[in-house]
Tab-separated table of N, CA and C in Angstrom:
chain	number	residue	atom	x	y	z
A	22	UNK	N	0.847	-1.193	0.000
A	22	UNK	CA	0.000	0.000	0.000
A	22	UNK	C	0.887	1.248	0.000
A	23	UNK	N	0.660	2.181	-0.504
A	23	UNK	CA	1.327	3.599	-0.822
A	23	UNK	C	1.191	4.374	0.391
A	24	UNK	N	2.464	4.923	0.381
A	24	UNK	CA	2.220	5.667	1.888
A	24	UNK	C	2.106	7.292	1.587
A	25	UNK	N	0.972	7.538	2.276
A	25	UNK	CA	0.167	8.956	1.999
A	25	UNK	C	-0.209	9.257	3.210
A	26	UNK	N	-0.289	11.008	3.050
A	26	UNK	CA	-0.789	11.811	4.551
A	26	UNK	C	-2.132	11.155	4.955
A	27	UNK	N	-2.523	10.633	5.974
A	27	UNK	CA	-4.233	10.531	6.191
A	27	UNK	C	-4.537	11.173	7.100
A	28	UNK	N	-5.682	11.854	6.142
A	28	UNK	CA	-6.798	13.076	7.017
A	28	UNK	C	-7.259	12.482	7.990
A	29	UNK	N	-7.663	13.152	9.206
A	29	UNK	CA	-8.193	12.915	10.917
A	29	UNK	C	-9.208	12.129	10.357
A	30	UNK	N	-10.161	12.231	9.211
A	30	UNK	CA	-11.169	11.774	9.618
A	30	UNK	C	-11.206	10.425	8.723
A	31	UNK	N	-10.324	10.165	8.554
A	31	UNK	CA	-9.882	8.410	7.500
A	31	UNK	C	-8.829	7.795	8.446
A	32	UNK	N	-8.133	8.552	9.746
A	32	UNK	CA	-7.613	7.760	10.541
A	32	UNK	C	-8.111	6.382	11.202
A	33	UNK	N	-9.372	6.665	11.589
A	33	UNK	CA	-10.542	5.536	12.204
A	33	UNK	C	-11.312	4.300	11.197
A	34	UNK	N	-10.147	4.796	9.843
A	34	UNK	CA	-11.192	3.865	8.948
A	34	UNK	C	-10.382	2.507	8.452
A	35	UNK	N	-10.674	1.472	8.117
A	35	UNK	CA	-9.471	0.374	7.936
A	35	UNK	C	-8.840	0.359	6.215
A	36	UNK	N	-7.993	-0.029	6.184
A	36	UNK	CA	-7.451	-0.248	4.681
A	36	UNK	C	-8.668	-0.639	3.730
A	37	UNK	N	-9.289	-1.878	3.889
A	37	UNK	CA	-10.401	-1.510	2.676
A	37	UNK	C	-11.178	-0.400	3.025
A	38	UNK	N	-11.560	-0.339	3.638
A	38	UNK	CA	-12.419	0.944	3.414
A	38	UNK	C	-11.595	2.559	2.751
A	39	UNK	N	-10.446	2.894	3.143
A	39	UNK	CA	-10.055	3.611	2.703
A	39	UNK	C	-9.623	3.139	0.943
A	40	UNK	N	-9.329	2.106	0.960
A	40	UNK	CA	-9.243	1.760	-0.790
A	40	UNK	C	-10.230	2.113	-1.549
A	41	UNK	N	-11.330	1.670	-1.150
A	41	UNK	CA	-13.055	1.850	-1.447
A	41	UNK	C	-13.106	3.053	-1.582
A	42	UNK	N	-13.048	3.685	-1.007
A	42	UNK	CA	-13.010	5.903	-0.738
A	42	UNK	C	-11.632	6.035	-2.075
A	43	UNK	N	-10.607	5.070	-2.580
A	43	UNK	CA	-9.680	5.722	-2.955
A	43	UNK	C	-9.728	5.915	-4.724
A	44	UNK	N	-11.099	3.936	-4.602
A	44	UNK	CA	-10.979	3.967	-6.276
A	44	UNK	C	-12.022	4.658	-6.495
């Protein structure tokens, strides 16, 4: 996985879910 700043409010969220938000 690519390492990128994460915003406060995608801290609480898990890897798929942030993938899901990414594609």
């Amino acid at each position: 996985m690519k390492t990128f700043d994460i915003p406060p409010w995608m801290a609480g969220m898990t890897q798929t879910e942030i993938k899901e938000v990414l594609v």
